[in-house]
Structure formats: C-alpha cells, structure tokens
GROMACS .gro file of C-alpha atoms in nm:
model
  456
    1UNK     CA    1  -3.786   1.083  -2.848
    2UNK     CA    2  -4.067   0.836  -2.835
    3UNK     CA    3  -3.848   0.547  -2.962
    4UNK     CA    4  -3.575   0.593  -2.701
    5UNK     CA    5  -3.537   0.350  -2.426
    6UNK     CA    6  -3.530   0.417  -2.058
    7UNK     CA    7  -3.191   0.336  -1.908
    8UNK     CA    8  -3.114   0.348  -1.529
    9UNK     CA    9  -2.810   0.484  -1.352
   10UNK     CA   10  -2.649   0.139  -1.342
   11UNK     CA   11  -2.670  -0.111  -1.628
   12UNK     CA   12  -2.525  -0.441  -1.730
   13UNK     CA   13  -2.319  -0.444  -2.060
   14UNK     CA   14  -2.189  -0.741  -2.269
   15UNK     CA   15  -1.869  -0.725  -2.483
   16UNK     CA   16  -1.876  -1.038  -2.707
   17UNK     CA   17  -1.582  -0.933  -2.915
   18UNK     CA   18  -1.367  -0.874  -2.605
   19UNK     CA   19  -1.490  -1.194  -2.438
   20UNK     CA   20  -1.648  -1.016  -2.150
   21UNK     CA   21  -1.994  -1.188  -2.070
   22UNK     CA   22  -2.111  -0.930  -1.830
   23UNK     CA   23  -1.989  -0.605  -1.669
   24UNK     CA   24  -2.171  -0.344  -1.444
   25UNK     CA   25  -2.153   0.005  -1.582
   26UNK     CA   26  -2.216   0.336  -1.408
   27UNK     CA   27  -2.425   0.556  -1.659
   28UNK     CA   28  -2.267   0.903  -1.659
   29UNK     CA   29  -2.401   1.153  -1.898
   30UNK     CA   30  -2.145   1.394  -1.758
   31UNK     CA   31  -1.869   1.199  -1.910
   32UNK     CA   32  -1.827   1.228  -2.300
   33UNK     CA   33  -1.654   0.891  -2.365
   34UNK     CA   34  -1.720   0.563  -2.218
   35UNK     CA   35  -1.416   0.395  -2.011
   36UNK     CA   36  -1.326   0.036  -1.893
   37UNK     CA   37  -1.099  -0.078  -1.637
   38UNK     CA   38  -0.774  -0.216  -1.802
   39UNK     CA   39  -0.432  -0.333  -1.670
   40UNK     CA   40  -0.123  -0.482  -1.830
   41UNK     CA   41  -0.174  -0.271  -2.136
   42UNK     CA   42   0.068  -0.348  -2.419
   43UNK     CA   43   0.082  -0.212  -2.772
   44UNK     CA   44   0.124  -0.480  -3.060
   45UNK     CA   45   0.138  -0.454  -3.446
   46UNK     CA   46  -0.107  -0.657  -3.651
   47UNK     CA   47  -0.114  -0.618  -4.030
   48UNK     CA   48   0.061  -0.293  -4.011
   49UNK     CA   49  -0.206  -0.151  -3.758
   50UNK     CA   50  -0.158  -0.058  -3.394
   51UNK     CA   51  -0.349  -0.292  -3.168
   52UNK     CA   52  -0.372  -0.303  -2.794
   53UNK     CA   53  -0.374  -0.598  -2.562
   54UNK     CA   54  -0.493  -0.554  -2.218
   55UNK     CA   55  -0.657  -0.734  -1.910
   56UNK     CA   56  -0.996  -0.658  -1.770
   57UNK     CA   57  -1.113  -0.756  -1.426
   58UNK     CA   58  -1.485  -0.714  -1.490
   59UNK     CA   59  -1.612  -0.813  -1.143
   60UNK     CA   60  -1.534  -0.554  -0.856
   61UNK     CA   61  -1.592  -0.821  -0.597
   62UNK     CA   62  -1.359  -1.083  -0.746
   63UNK     CA   63  -1.049  -0.926  -0.861
   64UNK     CA   64  -0.874  -1.262  -0.922
   65UNK     CA   65  -1.059  -1.297  -1.262
   66UNK     CA   66  -0.872  -1.123  -1.543
   67UNK     CA   67  -0.990  -1.162  -1.900
   68UNK     CA   68  -0.728  -1.094  -2.179
   69UNK     CA   69  -0.866  -0.865  -2.444
   70UNK     CA   70  -0.728  -0.709  -2.766
   71UNK     CA   71  -0.873  -0.452  -3.008
   72UNK     CA   72  -0.749  -0.203  -3.268
   73UNK     CA   73  -0.627   0.133  -3.137
   74UNK     CA   74  -0.819   0.410  -3.275
   75UNK     CA   75  -0.700   0.717  -3.091
   76UNK     CA   76  -0.483   0.853  -2.801
   77UNK     CA   77  -0.659   1.121  -2.594
   78UNK     CA   78  -0.584   1.343  -2.297
   79UNK     CA   79  -0.851   1.277  -2.040
   80UNK     CA   80  -0.900   1.474  -1.712
   81UNK     CA   81  -0.948   1.226  -1.422
   82UNK     CA   82  -1.195   1.277  -1.139
   83UNK     CA   83  -0.897   1.424  -0.938
   84UNK     CA   84  -0.853   1.679  -1.207
   85UNK     CA   85  -0.520   1.534  -1.340
   86UNK     CA   86  -0.481   1.510  -1.726
   87UNK     CA   87  -0.342   1.194  -1.871
   88UNK     CA   88  -0.301   1.020  -2.204
   89UNK     CA   89  -0.541   0.716  -2.246
   90UNK     CA   90  -0.569   0.471  -2.531
   91UNK     CA   91  -0.900   0.447  -2.715
   92UNK     CA   92  -1.055   0.143  -2.881
   93UNK     CA   93  -1.373   0.081  -3.066
   94UNK     CA   94  -1.590  -0.233  -2.999
   95UNK     CA   95  -1.950  -0.356  -3.006
   96UNK     CA   96  -2.150  -0.344  -2.691
   97UNK     CA   97  -2.476  -0.519  -2.614
   98UNK     CA   98  -2.712  -0.348  -2.368
   99UNK     CA   99  -3.038  -0.528  -2.341
  100UNK     CA  100  -3.142  -0.631  -2.681
  101UNK     CA  101  -2.943  -0.367  -2.870
  102UNK     CA  102  -2.585  -0.405  -3.002
  103UNK     CA  103  -2.385  -0.104  -3.122
  104UNK     CA  104  -2.023   0.014  -3.153
  105UNK     CA  105  -1.890   0.240  -2.890
  106UNK     CA  106  -1.550   0.395  -2.815
  107UNK     CA  107  -1.395   0.300  -2.491
  108UNK     CA  108  -1.087   0.458  -2.319
  109UNK     CA  109  -0.878   0.221  -2.125
  110UNK     CA  110  -0.848   0.343  -1.783
  111UNK     CA  111  -0.724   0.233  -1.436
  112UNK     CA  112  -1.047   0.202  -1.242
  113UNK     CA  113  -0.934  -0.027  -0.968
  114UNK     CA  114  -1.032   0.204  -0.683
  115UNK     CA  115  -1.365   0.290  -0.859
  116UNK     CA  116  -1.696   0.124  -0.744
  117UNK     CA  117  -1.766   0.031  -1.122
  118UNK     CA  118  -1.532  -0.126  -1.354
  119UNK     CA  119  -1.687   0.053  -1.638
  120UNK     CA  120  -1.834   0.397  -1.714
  121UNK     CA  121  -2.086   0.455  -1.992
  122UNK     CA  122  -2.068   0.806  -2.123
  123UNK     CA  123  -2.304   1.036  -2.326
  124UNK     CA  124  -2.159   0.944  -2.677
  125UNK     CA  125  -2.295   0.593  -2.617
  126UNK     CA  126  -2.629   0.724  -2.487
  127UNK     CA  127  -2.709   0.990  -2.753
  128UNK     CA  128  -3.002   0.911  -2.962
  129UNK     CA  129  -3.046   0.567  -2.801
  130UNK     CA  130  -3.143   0.610  -2.441
  131UNK     CA  131  -3.309   0.843  -2.189
  132UNK     CA  132  -3.143   0.820  -1.842
  133UNK     CA  133  -3.364   0.793  -1.540
  134UNK     CA  134  -3.119   0.814  -1.249
  135UNK     CA  135  -3.375   0.685  -0.999
  136UNK     CA  136  -3.380   0.342  -1.171
  137UNK     CA  137  -3.114   0.061  -1.207
  138UNK     CA  138  -3.087  -0.235  -1.455
  139UNK     CA  139  -3.376  -0.154  -1.675
  140UNK     CA  140  -3.261  -0.332  -1.998
  141UNK     CA  141  -3.110  -0.642  -1.841
  142UNK     CA  142  -3.042  -0.769  -1.494
  143UNK     CA  143  -2.814  -1.048  -1.426
  144UNK     CA  144  -2.864  -1.224  -1.093
  145UNK     CA  145  -2.570  -1.345  -0.877
  146UNK     CA  146  -2.637  -1.712  -1.007
  147UNK     CA  147  -2.624  -1.579  -1.366
  148UNK     CA  148  -2.299  -1.408  -1.309
  149UNK     CA  149  -2.143  -1.707  -1.144
  150UNK     CA  150  -2.258  -1.937  -1.433
  151UNK     CA  151  -2.120  -1.680  -1.696
  152UNK     CA  152  -1.785  -1.652  -1.519
  153UNK     CA  153  -1.749  -2.027  -1.406
  154UNK     CA  154  -1.481  -2.093  -1.674
  155UNK     CA  155  -1.269  -1.815  -1.537
  156UNK     CA  156  -1.265  -1.917  -1.171
  157UNK     CA  157  -0.935  -2.061  -1.076
  158UNK     CA  158  -0.889  -2.347  -0.839
  159UNK     CA  159  -0.735  -2.204  -0.521
  160UNK     CA  160  -0.378  -2.324  -0.516
  161UNK     CA  161  -0.222  -2.070  -0.294
  162UNK     CA  162  -0.294  -1.822  -0.005
  163UNK     CA  163  -0.515  -1.525  -0.031
  164UNK     CA  164  -0.309  -1.220   0.094
  165UNK     CA  165  -0.390  -0.856   0.138
  166UNK     CA  166  -0.129  -0.590   0.112
  167UNK     CA  167  -0.268  -0.301   0.333
  168UNK     CA  168  -0.093   0.020   0.231
  169UNK     CA  169  -0.150   0.367   0.064
  170UNK     CA  170   0.039   0.379  -0.261
  171UNK     CA  171   0.048   0.077  -0.508
  172UNK     CA  172   0.329   0.234  -0.705
  173UNK     CA  173   0.586   0.222  -0.439
  174UNK     CA  174   0.881  -0.002  -0.514
  175UNK     CA  175   0.825  -0.204  -0.192
  176UNK     CA  176   0.459  -0.260  -0.249
  177UNK     CA  177   0.528  -0.360  -0.613
  178UNK     CA  178   0.790  -0.603  -0.511
  179UNK     CA  179   0.570  -0.763  -0.244
  180UNK     CA  180   0.296  -0.809  -0.498
  181UNK     CA  181   0.529  -0.965  -0.754
  182UNK     CA  182   0.679  -1.207  -0.490
  183UNK     CA  183   0.353  -1.327  -0.381
  184UNK     CA  184   0.230  -1.387  -0.733
  185UNK     CA  185   0.548  -1.566  -0.823
  186UNK     CA  186   0.495  -1.804  -0.542
  187UNK     CA  187   0.133  -1.885  -0.658
  188UNK     CA  188  -0.061  -1.670  -0.422
  189UNK     CA  189  -0.356  -1.435  -0.473
  190UNK     CA  190  -0.261  -1.091  -0.352
  191UNK     CA  191  -0.475  -0.776  -0.344
  192UNK     CA  192  -0.368  -0.409  -0.289
  193UNK     CA  193  -0.593  -0.257  -0.036
  194UNK     CA  194  -0.578   0.119   0.020
  195UNK     CA  195  -0.596   0.176   0.396
  196UNK     CA  196  -0.827   0.494   0.362
  197UNK     CA  197  -1.074   0.312   0.141
  198UNK     CA  198  -1.159   0.028   0.381
  199UNK     CA  199  -1.416   0.054   0.661
  200UNK     CA  200  -1.539  -0.161   0.937
  201UNK     CA  201  -1.867  -0.297   1.086
  202UNK     CA  202  -1.824  -0.360   1.459
  203UNK     CA  203  -2.075  -0.626   1.563
  204UNK     CA  204  -2.043  -0.926   1.801
  205UNK     CA  205  -2.244  -1.149   1.566
  206UNK     CA  206  -2.114  -1.049   1.225
  207UNK     CA  207  -1.812  -0.817   1.230
  208UNK     CA  208  -1.688  -0.706   0.879
  209UNK     CA  209  -1.441  -0.509   0.684
  210UNK     CA  210  -1.579  -0.351   0.362
  211UNK     CA  211  -1.399  -0.188   0.078
  212UNK     CA  212  -1.489   0.104  -0.157
  213UNK     CA  213  -1.819   0.021  -0.325
  214UNK     CA  214  -1.932  -0.215  -0.038
  215UNK     CA  215  -1.721  -0.513  -0.119
  216UNK     CA  216  -1.698  -0.737   0.182
  217UNK     CA  217  -1.330  -0.840   0.238
  218UNK     CA  218  -1.346  -1.205   0.355
  219UNK     CA  219  -1.155  -1.531   0.308
  220UNK     CA  220  -0.809  -1.368   0.352
  221UNK     CA  221  -0.535  -1.581   0.498
  222UNK     CA  222  -0.294  -1.305   0.575
  223UNK     CA  223  -0.257  -0.934   0.577
  224UNK     CA  224   0.080  -0.752   0.513
  225UNK     CA  225   0.053  -0.408   0.672
  226UNK     CA  226   0.258  -0.131   0.519
  227UNK     CA  227   0.107   0.156   0.713
  228UNK     CA  228   0.239   0.509   0.656
  229UNK     CA  229   0.282   0.724   0.975
  230UNK     CA  230  -0.009   0.954   0.894
  231UNK     CA  231  -0.259   0.679   0.897
  232UNK     CA  232  -0.120   0.480   1.195
  233UNK     CA  233  -0.426   0.510   1.413
  234UNK     CA  234  -0.679   0.405   1.148
  235UNK     CA  235  -0.446   0.151   0.989
  236UNK     CA  236  -0.392  -0.018   1.327
  237UNK     CA  237  -0.759  -0.022   1.389
  238UNK     CA  238  -0.805  -0.214   1.057
  239UNK     CA  239  -0.526  -0.462   1.163
  240UNK     CA  240  -0.714  -0.533   1.482
  241UNK     CA  241  -1.027  -0.591   1.288
  242UNK     CA  242  -0.854  -0.841   1.048
  243UNK     CA  243  -0.703  -1.009   1.357
  244UNK     CA  244  -1.052  -1.041   1.522
  245UNK     CA  245  -1.182  -1.200   1.188
  246UNK     CA  246  -0.914  -1.463   1.235
  247UNK     CA  247  -0.666  -1.334   0.962
  248UNK     CA  248  -0.296  -1.354   1.031
  249UNK     CA  249  -0.128  -1.004   1.025
  250UNK     CA  250   0.239  -1.016   0.967
  251UNK     CA  251   0.294  -0.729   1.195
  252UNK     CA  252   0.027  -0.681   1.478
  253UNK     CA  253  -0.125  -0.348   1.549
  254UNK     CA  254   0.024  -0.331   1.899
  255UNK     CA  255   0.377  -0.396   1.761
  256UNK     CA  256   0.332  -0.125   1.504
  257UNK     CA  257   0.193   0.124   1.762
  258UNK     CA  258   0.489   0.057   2.003
  259UNK     CA  259   0.745   0.101   1.733
  260UNK     CA  260   0.595   0.426   1.615
  261UNK     CA  261   0.600   0.569   1.968
  262UNK     CA  262   0.974   0.648   1.992
  263UNK     CA  263   0.944   0.728   2.368
  264UNK     CA  264   0.764   0.411   2.455
  265UNK     CA  265   1.008   0.212   2.234
  266UNK     CA  266   1.304   0.365   2.407
  267UNK     CA  267   1.161   0.277   2.756
  268UNK     CA  268   1.100  -0.086   2.638
  269UNK     CA  269   1.465  -0.101   2.509
  270UNK     CA  270   1.604   0.029   2.827
  271UNK     CA  271   1.389  -0.212   3.037
  272UNK     CA  272   1.528  -0.500   2.823
  273UNK     CA  273   1.889  -0.398   2.856
  274UNK     CA  274   1.908  -0.296   2.474
  275UNK     CA  275   2.173  -0.025   2.451
  276UNK     CA  276   2.070   0.303   2.293
  277UNK     CA  277   2.227   0.652   2.280
  278UNK     CA  278   2.162   0.833   2.610
  279UNK     CA  279   1.805   0.987   2.550
  280UNK     CA  280   1.622   1.257   2.739
  281UNK     CA  281   1.257   1.351   2.756
  282UNK     CA  282   1.091   1.647   2.941
  283UNK     CA  283   0.775   1.834   2.955
  284UNK     CA  284   0.894   2.174   3.089
  285UNK     CA  285   1.125   2.403   2.900
  286UNK     CA  286   1.250   2.525   3.242
  287UNK     CA  287   1.495   2.222   3.266
  288UNK     CA  288   1.620   2.255   2.911
  289UNK     CA  289   1.986   2.328   3.034
  290UNK     CA  290   1.992   2.011   3.247
  291UNK     CA  291   1.819   1.797   2.982
  292UNK     CA  292   2.116   1.904   2.743
  293UNK     CA  293   2.374   1.833   3.018
  294UNK     CA  294   2.205   1.491   3.083
  295UNK     CA  295   2.286   1.361   2.731
  296UNK     CA  296   2.651   1.493   2.743
  297UNK     CA  297   2.584   1.826   2.594
  298UNK     CA  298   2.608   1.955   2.238
  299UNK     CA  299   2.636   1.844   1.963
  300UNK     CA  300   2.311   1.654   2.022
  301UNK     CA  301   2.018   1.518   1.820
  302UNK     CA  302   1.659   1.635   1.866
  303UNK     CA  303   1.395   1.415   1.728
  304UNK     CA  304   1.014   1.451   1.695
  305UNK     CA  305   0.856   1.157   1.855
  306UNK     CA  306   0.674   1.054   1.526
  307UNK     CA  307   0.974   1.134   1.284
  308UNK     CA  308   1.027   0.894   1.011
  309UNK     CA  309   1.271   0.861   0.708
  310UNK     CA  310   1.508   1.115   0.880
  311UNK     CA  311   1.236   1.383   0.876
  312UNK     CA  312   1.172   1.576   1.203
  313UNK     CA  313   1.539   1.498   1.312
  314UNK     CA  314   1.762   1.806   1.394
  315UNK     CA  315   2.126   1.818   1.483
  316UNK     CA  316   2.215   2.095   1.734
  317UNK     CA  317   2.585   2.172   1.723
  318UNK     CA  318   2.600   2.404   2.027
  319UNK     CA  319   2.431   2.411   2.363
  320UNK     CA  320   2.288   2.762   2.270
  321UNK     CA  321   2.140   2.615   1.939
  322UNK     CA  322   2.015   2.301   2.128
  323UNK     CA  323   1.829   2.531   2.385
  324UNK     CA  324   1.672   2.736   2.102
  325UNK     CA  325   1.543   2.431   1.910
  326UNK     CA  326   1.416   2.254   2.222
  327UNK     CA  327   1.233   2.567   2.353
  328UNK     CA  328   1.089   2.628   2.002
  329UNK     CA  329   0.952   2.278   1.990
  330UNK     CA  330   0.816   2.314   2.351
  331UNK     CA  331   0.645   2.637   2.270
  332UNK     CA  332   0.413   2.468   2.014
  333UNK     CA  333   0.351   2.164   2.255
  334UNK     CA  334   0.543   1.924   2.033
  335UNK     CA  335   0.686   1.608   2.199
  336UNK     CA  336   1.047   1.558   2.135
  337UNK     CA  337   1.338   1.334   2.229
  338UNK     CA  338   1.685   1.465   2.294
  339UNK     CA  339   1.973   1.220   2.218
  340UNK     CA  340   2.339   1.215   2.252
  341UNK     CA  341   2.524   1.251   1.913
  342UNK     CA  342   2.766   0.967   1.832
  343UNK     CA  343   3.045   1.156   1.660
  344UNK     CA  344   3.255   0.854   1.597
  345UNK     CA  345   2.990   0.704   1.372
  346UNK     CA  346   3.103   0.950   1.101
  347UNK     CA  347   2.749   0.980   0.953
  348UNK     CA  348   2.720   0.601   0.904
  349UNK     CA  349   2.447   0.354   1.047
  350UNK     CA  350   2.349   0.008   0.965
  351UNK     CA  351   2.007  -0.106   0.852
  352UNK     CA  352   1.932  -0.470   0.948
  353UNK     CA  353   1.627  -0.625   0.780
  354UNK     CA  354   1.465  -0.879   1.010
  355UNK     CA  355   1.206  -1.127   0.913
  356UNK     CA  356   1.054  -1.390   1.147
  357UNK     CA  357   1.365  -1.389   1.378
  358UNK     CA  358   1.628  -1.378   1.120
  359UNK     CA  359   1.844  -1.100   0.974
  360UNK     CA  360   1.793  -1.161   0.606
  361UNK     CA  361   2.001  -0.860   0.489
  362UNK     CA  362   2.221  -0.575   0.619
  363UNK     CA  363   2.340  -0.266   0.461
  364UNK     CA  364   2.551   0.040   0.566
  365UNK     CA  365   2.415   0.388   0.493
  366UNK     CA  366   2.656   0.671   0.449
  367UNK     CA  367   2.530   1.024   0.494
  368UNK     CA  368   2.620   1.276   0.228
  369UNK     CA  369   2.886   1.527   0.296
  370UNK     CA  370   2.754   1.793   0.543
  371UNK     CA  371   2.449   1.585   0.635
  372UNK     CA  372   2.442   1.378   0.961
  373UNK     CA  373   2.125   1.169   0.857
  374UNK     CA  374   2.219   0.854   0.666
  375UNK     CA  375   1.865   0.765   0.564
  376UNK     CA  376   1.828   0.679   0.199
  377UNK     CA  377   1.538   0.928   0.170
  378UNK     CA  378   1.776   1.204   0.276
  379UNK     CA  379   2.033   1.106   0.008
  380UNK     CA  380   2.231   0.841   0.219
  381UNK     CA  381   2.443   0.596   0.010
  382UNK     CA  382   2.375   0.224   0.073
  383UNK     CA  383   2.639  -0.054   0.053
  384UNK     CA  384   2.651  -0.412   0.151
  385UNK     CA  385   2.809  -0.468   0.497
  386UNK     CA  386   2.891  -0.789   0.710
  387UNK     CA  387   2.754  -0.727   1.064
  388UNK     CA  388   2.918  -0.856   1.381
  389UNK     CA  389   2.768  -1.118   1.603
  390UNK     CA  390   2.681  -0.841   1.867
  391UNK     CA  391   2.511  -0.625   1.599
  392UNK     CA  392   2.299  -0.928   1.471
  393UNK     CA  393   2.208  -1.021   1.836
  394UNK     CA  394   2.098  -0.651   1.899
  395UNK     CA  395   1.890  -0.647   1.583
  396UNK     CA  396   1.703  -0.968   1.666
  397UNK     CA  397   1.656  -0.873   2.027
  398UNK     CA  398   1.512  -0.530   1.932
  399UNK     CA  399   1.256  -0.678   1.684
  400UNK     CA  400   1.162  -0.945   1.946
  401UNK     CA  401   1.107  -0.686   2.225
  402UNK     CA  402   0.859  -0.500   1.995
  403UNK     CA  403   0.709  -0.822   1.876
  404UNK     CA  404   0.763  -0.738   1.495
  405UNK     CA  405   0.782  -1.025   1.248
  406UNK     CA  406   0.918  -0.767   0.993
  407UNK     CA  407   1.143  -0.488   1.102
  408UNK     CA  408   1.397  -0.251   0.982
  409UNK     CA  409   1.641  -0.226   1.267
  410UNK     CA  410   1.878   0.069   1.265
  411UNK     CA  411   2.221   0.040   1.444
  412UNK     CA  412   2.502   0.275   1.499
  413UNK     CA  413   2.860   0.171   1.584
  414UNK     CA  414   3.002   0.361   1.878
  415UNK     CA  415   3.305   0.345   2.114
  416UNK     CA  416   3.071   0.174   2.353
  417UNK     CA  417   2.984  -0.100   2.104
  418UNK     CA  418   2.673  -0.119   1.876
  419UNK     CA  419   2.383   0.110   1.978
  420UNK     CA  420   2.019   0.075   1.867
  421UNK     CA  421   1.889   0.390   1.698
  422UNK     CA  422   1.531   0.283   1.611
  423UNK     CA  423   1.303   0.007   1.461
  424UNK     CA  424   1.073   0.058   1.165
  425UNK     CA  425   0.775  -0.162   1.121
  426UNK     CA  426   0.736  -0.083   0.750
  427UNK     CA  427   1.096  -0.094   0.636
  428UNK     CA  428   1.155  -0.004   0.265
  429UNK     CA  429   1.289  -0.258   0.031
  430UNK     CA  430   1.438  -0.060  -0.246
  431UNK     CA  431   1.767   0.055  -0.085
  432UNK     CA  432   1.844  -0.272   0.077
  433UNK     CA  433   1.751  -0.502  -0.220
  434UNK     CA  434   1.950  -0.294  -0.457
  435UNK     CA  435   2.242  -0.278  -0.208
  436UNK     CA  436   2.258  -0.648  -0.119
  437UNK     CA  437   2.103  -0.823  -0.420
  438UNK     CA  438   1.885  -1.015  -0.171
  439UNK     CA  439   1.519  -1.099  -0.262
  440UNK     CA  440   1.363  -0.963   0.077
  441UNK     CA  441   1.009  -0.954  -0.079
  442UNK     CA  442   1.025  -1.324  -0.127
  443UNK     CA  443   1.161  -1.379   0.230
  444UNK     CA  444   0.856  -1.193   0.355
  445UNK     CA  445   0.612  -1.414   0.160
  446UNK     CA  446   0.802  -1.741   0.260
  447UNK     CA  447   0.770  -1.623   0.621
  448UNK     CA  448   0.390  -1.603   0.596
  449UNK     CA  449   0.389  -1.956   0.435
  450UNK     CA  450   0.583  -2.091   0.730
  451UNK     CA  451   0.365  -1.908   0.989
  452UNK     CA  452   0.052  -2.048   0.824
  453UNK     CA  453   0.207  -2.404   0.765
  454UNK     CA  454   0.154  -2.366   0.389
  455UNK     CA  455   0.340  -2.615   0.174
  456UNK     CA  456   0.403  -2.455  -0.156
   0.00000   0.00000   0.00000
C-alpha cells in the first residue's frame, strides 16, 4: 500500500498510441472498465484481425476537434449505462500515461457526448496502482489552458464556415440528423445542443448560456430551434437568451410561442383575413349546444389547444357525441377548440414547407381508411402534389403573419377554397423529403447563409 500513488477524482490522461495528447478523465472506482468518448465507429480487418477505427473529441469545450484513432478489438461486452439500459460496447486495449506511469488499460468505446467528461477511469486501471482521494484533483499532472492549447494547436481548423447550434431534444431524429448533415456538407461547424441540458446566467453585464459541465456557449452565428411541445416554455427562454447575445435564431421565441397557441394563432389568422375552418372556443360547458351549432354542427373536430402530430384531436360524428367529449374536456379544465369538419376533403390535407418566404416543397397527405387525421405520425400516406397559386399565397401569408422563417403550413381543400388548418414551427423533414425528393435541410442552411450574408 505504501508504494501506491494518490490520485484525485479528476486526472489528465495521455494516449500516445491513439494520438491523444491530453484528455480529462473522471476517476470512478464504481465502474469496472474505463471508457472513452467515441463516434463514427467502424470495423476494419488488418492481418486477419478485427480492428476498430473511431473518432475522439477529447476536449469537452471544443467539439470541433476530432482525432481519428484505431486499435485492435479485444472484446465485445454488454455494459449497463447510467440510465440503466444495457448495450453492447466494443473494447480495445491501449497504453495510457498518467503522470510518470505508462501502462495498458482496456477501454470501452462509448457515446459520452452528453457527459461532463470525455473519459472515465475505472477500477481495473486503478487496482494496485493508485489510492483515490475524491477531495483532490489533478495530483499526477495538471495541464494549464495554455498547455492544452499548445498540444492541440495542430488540430484547430481555420474557421471557414458558420458556427451553428441545433437546439433540440433527440439527436437521432431523422430531421435533426439531416440538418446536421446539410450544415456540415456546406462547410459549417454545427453542434447538437439538448434544450434541457443548457442553462442561463441573467446579468446586465455578462449574460451567458452554459451547457452541461459548465461549458460557456459562445461565438455561435446562428441557432436552429427544433423545440418539442413539452419544452416550449424553457426552449423559448433559451432562444430569447441567444437572441439577447446577438445570435440569429432561425425562428424567434415569439413566433414559436404564437404558433403553439392554437387559439391565439387562429385569432391572428382571422384578423389578417386568412380563411380557416369555422372555429369556436368557450369557457363554460353551459353553452355547449350553441357552440356546436355555431360551427355548423356534427360531425366536427375537437382539438386540444396544444395538440401536435394529430394527437389530442378528436372527430365527433354526432351532436350528442360532441357534447359528451366537449363536456368531458371542460370538466378537467382543459382548453379546447371546436372546429367545423370539412367532409369534402376526404381525409386529405396539404403540407407546404416554407423557408424564408418561399414554398420549397409541398406534399399531399392521405389519411388511412377509417381515420380522419392525415398526419404522417398517424399513418397518413404522403405523395407529391402541385399546389395552386391560391394555396401557395395562403401558405406564405400564414408563415408571414406568425413571423416564422421556417414553417410547415397545413392546408385543406374545401368547397369554399383552400382553408388553413395550422402552422407548425418545427416541421418534420422525413415525410416531405421522401415524398418530394427535395433537399429541404439544405434549403434551411442556405436560408441562414443568406440571412447572415455569408458567401459560401
């Protein structure tokens, strides 16, 4: 025991064989195996052996640096993540230098993008070498900021594009992946930021936005908000903060908030002579019968004010059913809209994708048999469609009234002409890109370039 070195709860590690000059590690005696952040993992064959190629972004505060590494694969293991989910991870063996000592350790390749540390040093690496004092840090070697900058100077890329943040919740969604790909393809640096892992410092002299682990989010040129409904309030607060810091936000917090409030949006549309299905809203269930009569009776549509992707939307086929549903919603103090049912639409609607005052793509959505909702998430089938001049004018006007640079505008064809159903501030890309073959993600990035007068 006397010859064991004291190690802190955080230490610097060096991986010369992997080409990583310095990486901070969280020392965790509760974890058996050490792990390192790895992306773009690919299996290759070398001399009849399995090798693995991967990229490591060793600096949490600078995710634009990615070091290409390769090592022989020694195992595949099922590892339980911090969230309790078991997953298979690839294991490599490589020398590590901590202070003056160099020795071999096993490393599992893991996605630690959301973790504070890019590496975790487990007890197999600690056994019979170190005693951990969790009250201390960097006992064996401490790199100053100037040292780290010098070590990584060869990896810093000259800035040739914009620095963009994609503010969303799930990096694996088709839409988010496509936007990331499109930005990178046009030479920009784009980072995925989880809405719920960012936090703000409100101060007149030095306002800030920070990310998990204390990273200060700065020097961004633009933010693309893709806020899911459940985090609208907090997401819009973050967008306002970015805007206060001088960052261009493709959709403003005000525009998103207005589009999410279906009642307010409907009032805006009515005020700007944008035709919508006859819509009713009431507080008291005492007037339910007149409310139903006001929208031309059953069948009619009943919508939760914050419904999305067709969820929270009900078709009441008789006046009696409509009364029951409306009164049930009212009994639990839920705000709803009552809307006339456009029978002649035959379960079809049109999604127009608007970017910076242009309809860049349009698709028709056909509801499944026995279903009135045409949303793709409700099983609707998408196909390409040529919209009329009136439909195009309606889509552009609706996006403009809400001040949305990017919008999914839903239109229904009726005997009275095109009617606006609703406007989505975070429209999905999968259905419309697949139906039309249009590169909408690219159009969104080009729109940011034009707005910021960036010449690519």
